[in-house]
PDB file of C-alpha atoms and ligand atoms in Angstrom:
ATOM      1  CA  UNK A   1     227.422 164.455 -10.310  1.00 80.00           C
ATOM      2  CA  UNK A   2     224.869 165.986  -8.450  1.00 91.00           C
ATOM      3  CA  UNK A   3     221.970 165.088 -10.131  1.00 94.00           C
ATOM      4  CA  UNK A   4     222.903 161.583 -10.701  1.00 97.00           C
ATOM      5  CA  UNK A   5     223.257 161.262  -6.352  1.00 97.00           C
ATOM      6  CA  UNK A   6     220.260 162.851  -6.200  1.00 97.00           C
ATOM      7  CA  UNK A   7     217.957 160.497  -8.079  1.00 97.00           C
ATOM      8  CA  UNK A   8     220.421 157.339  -7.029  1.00 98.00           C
ATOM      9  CA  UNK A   9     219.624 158.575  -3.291  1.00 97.00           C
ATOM     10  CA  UNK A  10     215.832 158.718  -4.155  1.00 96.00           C
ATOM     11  CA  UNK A  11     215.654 155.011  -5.612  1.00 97.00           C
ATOM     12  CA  UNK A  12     217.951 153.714  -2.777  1.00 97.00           C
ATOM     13  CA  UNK A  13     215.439 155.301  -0.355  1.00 96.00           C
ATOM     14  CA  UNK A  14     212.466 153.274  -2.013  1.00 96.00           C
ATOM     15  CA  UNK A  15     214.788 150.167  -1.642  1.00 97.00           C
ATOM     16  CA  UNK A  16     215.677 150.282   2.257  1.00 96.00           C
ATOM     17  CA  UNK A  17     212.295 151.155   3.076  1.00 97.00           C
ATOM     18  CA  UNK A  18     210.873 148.331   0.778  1.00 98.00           C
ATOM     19  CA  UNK A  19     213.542 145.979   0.353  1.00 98.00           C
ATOM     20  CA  UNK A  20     211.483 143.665  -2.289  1.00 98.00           C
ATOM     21  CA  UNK A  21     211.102 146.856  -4.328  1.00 98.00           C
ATOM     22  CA  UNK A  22     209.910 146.393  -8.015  1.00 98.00           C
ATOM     23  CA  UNK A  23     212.456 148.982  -9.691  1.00 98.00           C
ATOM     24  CA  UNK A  24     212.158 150.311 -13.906  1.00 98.00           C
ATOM     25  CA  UNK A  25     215.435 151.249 -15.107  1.00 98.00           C
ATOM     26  CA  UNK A  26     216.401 153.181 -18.523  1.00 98.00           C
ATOM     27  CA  UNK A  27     219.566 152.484 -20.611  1.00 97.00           C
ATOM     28  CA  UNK A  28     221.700 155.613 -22.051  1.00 94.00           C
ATOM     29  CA  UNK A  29     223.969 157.573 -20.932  1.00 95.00           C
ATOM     30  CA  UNK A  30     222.023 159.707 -18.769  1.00 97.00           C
ATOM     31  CA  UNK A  31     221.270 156.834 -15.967  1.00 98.00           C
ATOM     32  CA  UNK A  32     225.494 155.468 -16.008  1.00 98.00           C
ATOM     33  CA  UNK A  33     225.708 158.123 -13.310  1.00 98.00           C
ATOM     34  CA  UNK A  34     223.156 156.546 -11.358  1.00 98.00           C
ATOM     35  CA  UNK A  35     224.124 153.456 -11.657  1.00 98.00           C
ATOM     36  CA  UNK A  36     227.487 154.284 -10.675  1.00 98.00           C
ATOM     37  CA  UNK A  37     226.378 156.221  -7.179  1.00 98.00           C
ATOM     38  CA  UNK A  38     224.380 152.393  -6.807  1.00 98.00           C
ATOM     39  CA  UNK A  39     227.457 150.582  -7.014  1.00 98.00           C
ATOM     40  CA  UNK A  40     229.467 152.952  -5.079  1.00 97.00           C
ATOM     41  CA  UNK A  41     226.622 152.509  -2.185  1.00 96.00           C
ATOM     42  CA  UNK A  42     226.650 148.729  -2.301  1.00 96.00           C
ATOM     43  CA  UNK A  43     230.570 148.307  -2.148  1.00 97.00           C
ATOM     44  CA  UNK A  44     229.868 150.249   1.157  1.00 96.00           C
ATOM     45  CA  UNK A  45     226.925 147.854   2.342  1.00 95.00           C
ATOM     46  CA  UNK A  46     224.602 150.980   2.524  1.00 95.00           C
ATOM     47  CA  UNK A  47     222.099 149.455  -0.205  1.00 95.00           C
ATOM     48  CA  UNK A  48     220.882 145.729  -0.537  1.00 97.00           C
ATOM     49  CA  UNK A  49     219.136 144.684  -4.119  1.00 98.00           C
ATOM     50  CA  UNK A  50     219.224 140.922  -3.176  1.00 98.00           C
ATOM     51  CA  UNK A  51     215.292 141.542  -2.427  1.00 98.00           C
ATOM     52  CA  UNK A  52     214.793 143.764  -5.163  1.00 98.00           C
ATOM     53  CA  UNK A  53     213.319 143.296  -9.008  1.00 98.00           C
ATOM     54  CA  UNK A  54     213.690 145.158 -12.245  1.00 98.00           C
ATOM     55  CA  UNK A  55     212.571 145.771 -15.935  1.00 98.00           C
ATOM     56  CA  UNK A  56     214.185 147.827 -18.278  1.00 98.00           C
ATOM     57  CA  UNK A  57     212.514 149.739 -20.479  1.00 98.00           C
ATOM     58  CA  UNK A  58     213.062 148.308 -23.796  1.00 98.00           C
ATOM     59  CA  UNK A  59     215.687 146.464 -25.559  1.00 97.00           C
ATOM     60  CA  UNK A  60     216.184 146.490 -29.432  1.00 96.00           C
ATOM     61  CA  UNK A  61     214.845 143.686 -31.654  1.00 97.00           C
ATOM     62  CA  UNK A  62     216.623 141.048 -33.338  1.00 93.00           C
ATOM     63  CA  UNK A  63     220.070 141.644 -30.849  1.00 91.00           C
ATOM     64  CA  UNK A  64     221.677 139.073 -29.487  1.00 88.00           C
ATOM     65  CA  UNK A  65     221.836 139.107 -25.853  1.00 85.00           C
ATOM     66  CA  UNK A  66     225.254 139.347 -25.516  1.00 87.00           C
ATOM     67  CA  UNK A  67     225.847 141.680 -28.144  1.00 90.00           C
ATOM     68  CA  UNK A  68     228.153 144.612 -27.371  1.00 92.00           C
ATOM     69  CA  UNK A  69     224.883 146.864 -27.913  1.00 93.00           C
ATOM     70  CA  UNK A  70     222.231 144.765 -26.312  1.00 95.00           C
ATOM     71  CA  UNK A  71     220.882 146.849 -23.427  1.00 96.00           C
ATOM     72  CA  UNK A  72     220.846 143.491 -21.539  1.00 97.00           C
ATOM     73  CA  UNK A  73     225.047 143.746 -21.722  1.00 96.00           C
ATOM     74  CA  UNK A  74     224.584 146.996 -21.104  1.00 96.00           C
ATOM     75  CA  UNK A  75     223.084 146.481 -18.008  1.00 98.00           C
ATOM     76  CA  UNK A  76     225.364 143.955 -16.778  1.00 97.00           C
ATOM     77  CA  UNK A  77     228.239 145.752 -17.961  1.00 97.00           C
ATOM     78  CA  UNK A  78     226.999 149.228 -15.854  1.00 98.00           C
ATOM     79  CA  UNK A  79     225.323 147.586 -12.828  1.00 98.00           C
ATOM     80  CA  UNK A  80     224.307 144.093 -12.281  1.00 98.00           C
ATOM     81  CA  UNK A  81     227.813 142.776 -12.359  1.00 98.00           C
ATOM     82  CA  UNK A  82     228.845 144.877  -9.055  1.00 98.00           C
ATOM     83  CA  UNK A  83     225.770 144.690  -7.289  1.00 98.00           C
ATOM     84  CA  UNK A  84     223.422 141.842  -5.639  1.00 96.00           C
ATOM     85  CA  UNK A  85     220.325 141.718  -7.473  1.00 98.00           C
ATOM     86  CA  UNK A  86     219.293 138.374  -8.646  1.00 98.00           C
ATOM     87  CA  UNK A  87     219.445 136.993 -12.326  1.00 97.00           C
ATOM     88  CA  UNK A  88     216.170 135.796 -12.177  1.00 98.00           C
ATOM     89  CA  UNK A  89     215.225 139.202 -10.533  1.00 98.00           C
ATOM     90  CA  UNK A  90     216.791 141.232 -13.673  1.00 98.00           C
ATOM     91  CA  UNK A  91     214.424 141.366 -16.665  1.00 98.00           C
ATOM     92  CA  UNK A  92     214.638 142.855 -20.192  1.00 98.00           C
ATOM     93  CA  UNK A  93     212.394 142.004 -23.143  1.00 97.00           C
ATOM     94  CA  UNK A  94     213.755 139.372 -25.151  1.00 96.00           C
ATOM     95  CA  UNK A  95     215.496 140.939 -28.645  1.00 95.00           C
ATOM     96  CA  UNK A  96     215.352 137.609 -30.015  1.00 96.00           C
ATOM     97  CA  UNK A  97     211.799 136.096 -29.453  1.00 96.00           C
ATOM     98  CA  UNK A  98     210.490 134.296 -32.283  1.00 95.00           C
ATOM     99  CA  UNK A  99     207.117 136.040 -32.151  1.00 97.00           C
ATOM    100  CA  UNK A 100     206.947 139.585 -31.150  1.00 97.00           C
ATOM    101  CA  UNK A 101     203.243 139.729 -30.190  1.00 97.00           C
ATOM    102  CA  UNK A 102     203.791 137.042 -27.647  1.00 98.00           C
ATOM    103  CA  UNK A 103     207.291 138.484 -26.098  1.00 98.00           C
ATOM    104  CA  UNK A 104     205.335 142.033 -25.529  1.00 98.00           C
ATOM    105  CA  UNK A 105     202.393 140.267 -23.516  1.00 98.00           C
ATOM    106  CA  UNK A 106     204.862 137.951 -21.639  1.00 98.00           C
ATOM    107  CA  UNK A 107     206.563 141.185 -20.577  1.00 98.00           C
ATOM    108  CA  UNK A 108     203.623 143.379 -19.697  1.00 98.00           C
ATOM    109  CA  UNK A 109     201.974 139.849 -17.680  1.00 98.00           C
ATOM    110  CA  UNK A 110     205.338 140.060 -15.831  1.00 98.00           C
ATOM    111  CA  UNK A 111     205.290 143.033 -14.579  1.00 98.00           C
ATOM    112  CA  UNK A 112     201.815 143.083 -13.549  1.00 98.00           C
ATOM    113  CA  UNK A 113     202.517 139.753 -11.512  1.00 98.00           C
ATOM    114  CA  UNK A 114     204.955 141.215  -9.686  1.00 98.00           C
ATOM    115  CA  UNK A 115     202.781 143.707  -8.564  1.00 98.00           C
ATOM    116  CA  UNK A 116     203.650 146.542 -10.820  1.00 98.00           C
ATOM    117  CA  UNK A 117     206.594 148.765 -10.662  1.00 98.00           C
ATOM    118  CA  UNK A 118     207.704 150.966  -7.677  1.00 98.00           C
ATOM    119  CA  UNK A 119     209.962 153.829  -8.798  1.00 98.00           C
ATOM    120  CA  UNK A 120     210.726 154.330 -12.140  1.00 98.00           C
ATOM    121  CA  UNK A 121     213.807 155.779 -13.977  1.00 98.00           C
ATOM    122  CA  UNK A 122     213.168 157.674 -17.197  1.00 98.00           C
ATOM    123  CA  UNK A 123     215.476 159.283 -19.599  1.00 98.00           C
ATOM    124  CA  UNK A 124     214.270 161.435 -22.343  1.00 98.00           C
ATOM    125  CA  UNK A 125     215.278 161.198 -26.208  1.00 95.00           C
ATOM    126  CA  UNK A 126     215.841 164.634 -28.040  1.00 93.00           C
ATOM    127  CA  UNK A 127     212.627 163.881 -29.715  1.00 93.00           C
ATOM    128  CA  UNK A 128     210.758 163.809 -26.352  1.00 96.00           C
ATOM    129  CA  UNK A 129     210.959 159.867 -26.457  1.00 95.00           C
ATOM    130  CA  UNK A 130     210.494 157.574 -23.244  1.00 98.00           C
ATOM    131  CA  UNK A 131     211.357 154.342 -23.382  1.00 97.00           C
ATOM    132  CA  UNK A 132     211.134 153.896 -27.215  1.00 95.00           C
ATOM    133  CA  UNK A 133     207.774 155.448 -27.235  1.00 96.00           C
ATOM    134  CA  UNK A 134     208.377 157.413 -30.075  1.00 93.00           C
ATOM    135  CA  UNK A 135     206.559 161.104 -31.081  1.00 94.00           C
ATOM    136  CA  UNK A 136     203.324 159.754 -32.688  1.00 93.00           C
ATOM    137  CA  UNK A 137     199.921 159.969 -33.693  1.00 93.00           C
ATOM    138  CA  UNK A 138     198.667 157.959 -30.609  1.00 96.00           C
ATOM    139  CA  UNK A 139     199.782 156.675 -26.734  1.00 97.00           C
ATOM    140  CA  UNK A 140     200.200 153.467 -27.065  1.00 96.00           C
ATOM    141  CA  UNK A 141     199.084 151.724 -23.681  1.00 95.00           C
ATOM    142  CA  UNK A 142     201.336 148.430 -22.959  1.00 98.00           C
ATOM    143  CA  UNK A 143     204.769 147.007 -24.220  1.00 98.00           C
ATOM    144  CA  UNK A 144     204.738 146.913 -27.811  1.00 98.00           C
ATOM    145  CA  UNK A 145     207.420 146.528 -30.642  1.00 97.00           C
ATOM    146  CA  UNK A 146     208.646 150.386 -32.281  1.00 95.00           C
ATOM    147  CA  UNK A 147     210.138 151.175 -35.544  1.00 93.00           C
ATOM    148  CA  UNK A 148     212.461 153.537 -34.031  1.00 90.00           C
ATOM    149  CA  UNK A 149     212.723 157.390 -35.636  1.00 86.00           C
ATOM    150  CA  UNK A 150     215.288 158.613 -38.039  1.00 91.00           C
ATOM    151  CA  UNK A 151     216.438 160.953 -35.231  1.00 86.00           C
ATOM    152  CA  UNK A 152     216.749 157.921 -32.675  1.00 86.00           C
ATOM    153  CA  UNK A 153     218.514 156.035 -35.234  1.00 92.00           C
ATOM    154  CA  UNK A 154     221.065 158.733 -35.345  1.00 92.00           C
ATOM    155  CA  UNK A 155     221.369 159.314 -31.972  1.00 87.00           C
ATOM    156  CA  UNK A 156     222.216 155.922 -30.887  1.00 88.00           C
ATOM    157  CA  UNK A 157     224.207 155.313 -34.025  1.00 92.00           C
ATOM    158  CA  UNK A 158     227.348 156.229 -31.695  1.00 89.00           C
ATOM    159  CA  UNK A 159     227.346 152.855 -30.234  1.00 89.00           C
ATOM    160  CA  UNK A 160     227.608 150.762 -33.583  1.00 90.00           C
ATOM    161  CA  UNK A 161     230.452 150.743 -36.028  1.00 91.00           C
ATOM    162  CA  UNK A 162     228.235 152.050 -38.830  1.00 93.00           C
ATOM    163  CA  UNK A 163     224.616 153.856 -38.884  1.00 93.00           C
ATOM    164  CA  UNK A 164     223.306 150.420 -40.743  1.00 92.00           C
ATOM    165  CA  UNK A 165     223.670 148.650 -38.091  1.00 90.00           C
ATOM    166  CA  UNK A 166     221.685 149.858 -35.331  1.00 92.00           C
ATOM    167  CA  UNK A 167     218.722 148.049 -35.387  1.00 94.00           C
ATOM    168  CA  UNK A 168     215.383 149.169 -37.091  1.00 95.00           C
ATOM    169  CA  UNK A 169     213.292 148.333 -34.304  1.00 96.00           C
ATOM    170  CA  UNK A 170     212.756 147.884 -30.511  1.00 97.00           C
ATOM    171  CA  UNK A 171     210.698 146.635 -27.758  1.00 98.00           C
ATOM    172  CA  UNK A 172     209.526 148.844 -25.513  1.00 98.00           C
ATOM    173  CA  UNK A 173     207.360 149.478 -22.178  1.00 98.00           C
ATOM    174  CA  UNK A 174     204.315 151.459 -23.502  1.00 98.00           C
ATOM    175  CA  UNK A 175     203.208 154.594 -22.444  1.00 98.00           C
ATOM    176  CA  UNK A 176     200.233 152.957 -19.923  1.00 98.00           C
ATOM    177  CA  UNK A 177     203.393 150.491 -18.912  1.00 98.00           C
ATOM    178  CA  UNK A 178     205.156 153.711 -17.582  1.00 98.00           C
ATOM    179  CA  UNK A 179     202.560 155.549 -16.820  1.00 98.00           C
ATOM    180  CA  UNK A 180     201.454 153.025 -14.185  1.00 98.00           C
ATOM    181  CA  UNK A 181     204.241 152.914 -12.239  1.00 98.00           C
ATOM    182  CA  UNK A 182     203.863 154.628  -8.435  1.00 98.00           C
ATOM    183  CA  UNK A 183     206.595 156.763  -8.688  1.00 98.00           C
ATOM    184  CA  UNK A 184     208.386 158.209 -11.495  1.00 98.00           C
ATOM    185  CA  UNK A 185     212.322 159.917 -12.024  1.00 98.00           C
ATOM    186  CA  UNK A 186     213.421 161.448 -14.652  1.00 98.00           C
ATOM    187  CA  UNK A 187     217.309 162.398 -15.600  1.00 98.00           C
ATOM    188  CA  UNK A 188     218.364 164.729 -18.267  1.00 98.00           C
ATOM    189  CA  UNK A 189     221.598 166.260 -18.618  1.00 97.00           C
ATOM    190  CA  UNK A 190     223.102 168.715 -20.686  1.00 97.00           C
ATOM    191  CA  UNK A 191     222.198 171.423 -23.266  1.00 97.00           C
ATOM    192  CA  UNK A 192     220.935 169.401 -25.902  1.00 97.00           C
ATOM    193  CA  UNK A 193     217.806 168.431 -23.541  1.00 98.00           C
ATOM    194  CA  UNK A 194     216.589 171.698 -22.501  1.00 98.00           C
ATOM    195  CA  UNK A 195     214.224 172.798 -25.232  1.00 98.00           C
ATOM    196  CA  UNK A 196     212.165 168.839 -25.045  1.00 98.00           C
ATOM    197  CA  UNK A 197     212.494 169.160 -21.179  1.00 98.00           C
ATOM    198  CA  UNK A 198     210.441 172.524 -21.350  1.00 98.00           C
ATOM    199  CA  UNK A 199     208.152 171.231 -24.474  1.00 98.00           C
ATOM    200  CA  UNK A 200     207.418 168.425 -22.052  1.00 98.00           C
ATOM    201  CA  UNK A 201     206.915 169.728 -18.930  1.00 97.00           C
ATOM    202  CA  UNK A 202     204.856 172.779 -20.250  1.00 97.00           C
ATOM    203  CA  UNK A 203     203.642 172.450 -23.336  1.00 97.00           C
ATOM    204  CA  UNK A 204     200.718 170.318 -24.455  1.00 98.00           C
ATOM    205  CA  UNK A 205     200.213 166.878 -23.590  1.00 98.00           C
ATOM    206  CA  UNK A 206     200.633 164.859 -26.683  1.00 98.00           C
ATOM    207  CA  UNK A 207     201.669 161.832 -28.639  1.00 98.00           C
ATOM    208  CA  UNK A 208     204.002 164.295 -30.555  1.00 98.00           C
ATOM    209  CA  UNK A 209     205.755 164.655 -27.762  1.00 98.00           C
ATOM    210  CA  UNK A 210     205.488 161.183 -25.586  1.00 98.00           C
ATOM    211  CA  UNK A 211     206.921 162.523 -22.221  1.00 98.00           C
ATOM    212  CA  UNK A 212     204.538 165.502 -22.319  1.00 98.00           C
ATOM    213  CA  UNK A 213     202.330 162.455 -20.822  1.00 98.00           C
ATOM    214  CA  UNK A 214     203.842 162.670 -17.804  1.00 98.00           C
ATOM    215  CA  UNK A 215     202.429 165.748 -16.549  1.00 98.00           C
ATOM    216  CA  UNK A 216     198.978 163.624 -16.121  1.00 98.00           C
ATOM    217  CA  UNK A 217     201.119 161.550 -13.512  1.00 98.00           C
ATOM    218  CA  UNK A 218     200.895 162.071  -9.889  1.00 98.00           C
ATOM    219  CA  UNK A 219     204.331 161.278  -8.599  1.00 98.00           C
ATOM    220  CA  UNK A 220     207.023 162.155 -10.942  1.00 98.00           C
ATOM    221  CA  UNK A 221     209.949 163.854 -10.205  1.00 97.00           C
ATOM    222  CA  UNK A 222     212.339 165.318 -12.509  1.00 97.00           C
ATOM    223  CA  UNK A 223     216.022 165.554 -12.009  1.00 97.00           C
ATOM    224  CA  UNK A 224     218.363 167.544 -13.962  1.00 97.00           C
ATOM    225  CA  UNK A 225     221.699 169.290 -14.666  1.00 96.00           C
ATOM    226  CA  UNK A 226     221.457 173.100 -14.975  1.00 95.00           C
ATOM    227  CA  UNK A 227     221.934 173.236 -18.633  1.00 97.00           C
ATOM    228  CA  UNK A 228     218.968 170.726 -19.041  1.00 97.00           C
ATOM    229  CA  UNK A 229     216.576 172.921 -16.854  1.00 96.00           C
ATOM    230  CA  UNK A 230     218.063 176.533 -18.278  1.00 96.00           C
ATOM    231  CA  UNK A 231     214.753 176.950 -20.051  1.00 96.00           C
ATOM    232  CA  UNK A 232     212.696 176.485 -17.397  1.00 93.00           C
ATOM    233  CA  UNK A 233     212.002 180.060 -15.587  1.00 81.00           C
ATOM    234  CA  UNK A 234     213.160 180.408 -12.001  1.00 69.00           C
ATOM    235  CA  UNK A 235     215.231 177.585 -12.022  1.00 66.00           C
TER     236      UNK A 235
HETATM  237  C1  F6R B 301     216.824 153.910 -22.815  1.00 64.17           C
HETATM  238  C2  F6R B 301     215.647 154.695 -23.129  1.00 64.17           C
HETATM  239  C3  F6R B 301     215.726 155.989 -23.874  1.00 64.17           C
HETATM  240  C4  F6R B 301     216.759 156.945 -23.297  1.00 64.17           C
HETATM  241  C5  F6R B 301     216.821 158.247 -24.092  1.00 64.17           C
HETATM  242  C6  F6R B 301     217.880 159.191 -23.600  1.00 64.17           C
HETATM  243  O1  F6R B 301     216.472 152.735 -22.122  1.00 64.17           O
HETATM  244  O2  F6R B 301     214.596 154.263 -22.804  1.00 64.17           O
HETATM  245  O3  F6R B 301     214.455 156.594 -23.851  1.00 64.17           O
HETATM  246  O4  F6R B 301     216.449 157.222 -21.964  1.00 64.17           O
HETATM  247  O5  F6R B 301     217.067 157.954 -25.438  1.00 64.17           O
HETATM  248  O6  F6R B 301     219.132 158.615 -23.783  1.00 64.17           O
HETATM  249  P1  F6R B 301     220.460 159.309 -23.206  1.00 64.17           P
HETATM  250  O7  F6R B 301     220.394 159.183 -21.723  1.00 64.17           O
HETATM  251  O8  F6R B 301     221.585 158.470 -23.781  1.00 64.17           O
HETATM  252  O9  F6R B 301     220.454 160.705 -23.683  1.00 64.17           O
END
């Protein structure tokens, strides 16, 4: 897909020009085709990760790793299997740590030591959602653990047998996490995501609508499908 080459190209071109490239990356099924363009370009030697480093975004609490749902399998399962970047490169927060307060400051010390992230890759939940940054009262600055939304609940109820089962809550990157990063992409596809893509992008910049933050950011770059962008005039 189009859009999918276009922000795979854009993230490939941070990589070659800075090979030890600190990369965020998103879960869902808006990034697969990104991921998939990646692979694609590293089975023909055109991109090299062995250098590179990522974080996801967030990862749900009290998963196991290996867990069918676990965004960590997920990420294996869609793109570090079939391409070069290190284990010890590939970072998620840790769904089982025993104390949540310490897990989100191990993350967020993390990523600052390795010199903050690069380029990152957003998705955006119906609800305006980044990350698991959920429509609130406030921005909430640095990884932190969510009770995710009805509406999220629902929406990623598709991957477990039954609704019960998706978990209740998540770690995620917080909005100053995100925010920080040099360089920012987001993907949306498809009709469902056109009404939050223009709420975000032009209406008011609030917590009730987390990636209406993002229009305070000074690289961003939004990528999308023309039923994602049909509400946006002159597109
Ligand atoms: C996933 C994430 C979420 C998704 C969002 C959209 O790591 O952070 O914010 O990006 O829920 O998901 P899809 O792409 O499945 O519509």
């Amino acid at each position: 897909m189009e859009m999918s080459r276009k922000a795979a190209n854009l993230i490939a071109a941070s990589v070659s020009l800075k090979p030890d490239a600190v990369l965020g990356l998103a879960t869902g099924d808006t990034p697969l085709g990104v991921y998939k363009c990646w692979i694609e370009r590293h089975a023909g030697g055109e991109i090299d990760f062995s250098a590179a480093t990522a974080f996801n975004l967030d990862e749900y609490r009290n998963i196991a790793p290996e867990a069918e749902q676990s965004y960590r399998r997920y990420m294996i399962d869609n793109l570090y299997s079939k391409i070069d970047m290190r284990p010890e490169n590939r970072h998620i927060p840790d769904g089982l740590a025993a104390d949540p307060a310490t897990e989100c400051e191990r993350y967020e010390k993390l990523i600052a030591g390795c010199g903050g992230i690069d380029v990152q890759l957003l998705g955006i939940g119906h609800n305006g959602h980044i990350g698991f940054n959920e429509p609130g009262g406030e921005f909430v600055g640095n990884t932190h653990l969510v009770a995710l939304s009805d509406s999220t609940i629902d929406a990623n109820s598709r991957f477990f047998r039954r609704r019960e089962d998706v978990p209740a809550e998540a770690y995620t990157m917080g909005i100053g996490t995100i925010m920080r990063a040099r360089m920012i992409i987001l993907v949306a596809s498809g009709l469902g995501k056109a009404e939050i893509i223009h709420r975000a992008l032009f209406g008011a910049v609030t917590p009730a609508v987390p990636a209406s933050i993002l229009q305070f950011h000074a690289n961003v770059t939004i990528i999308g499908d023309a039923a994602a962008l049909s509400m946006i005039d002159g597109i």
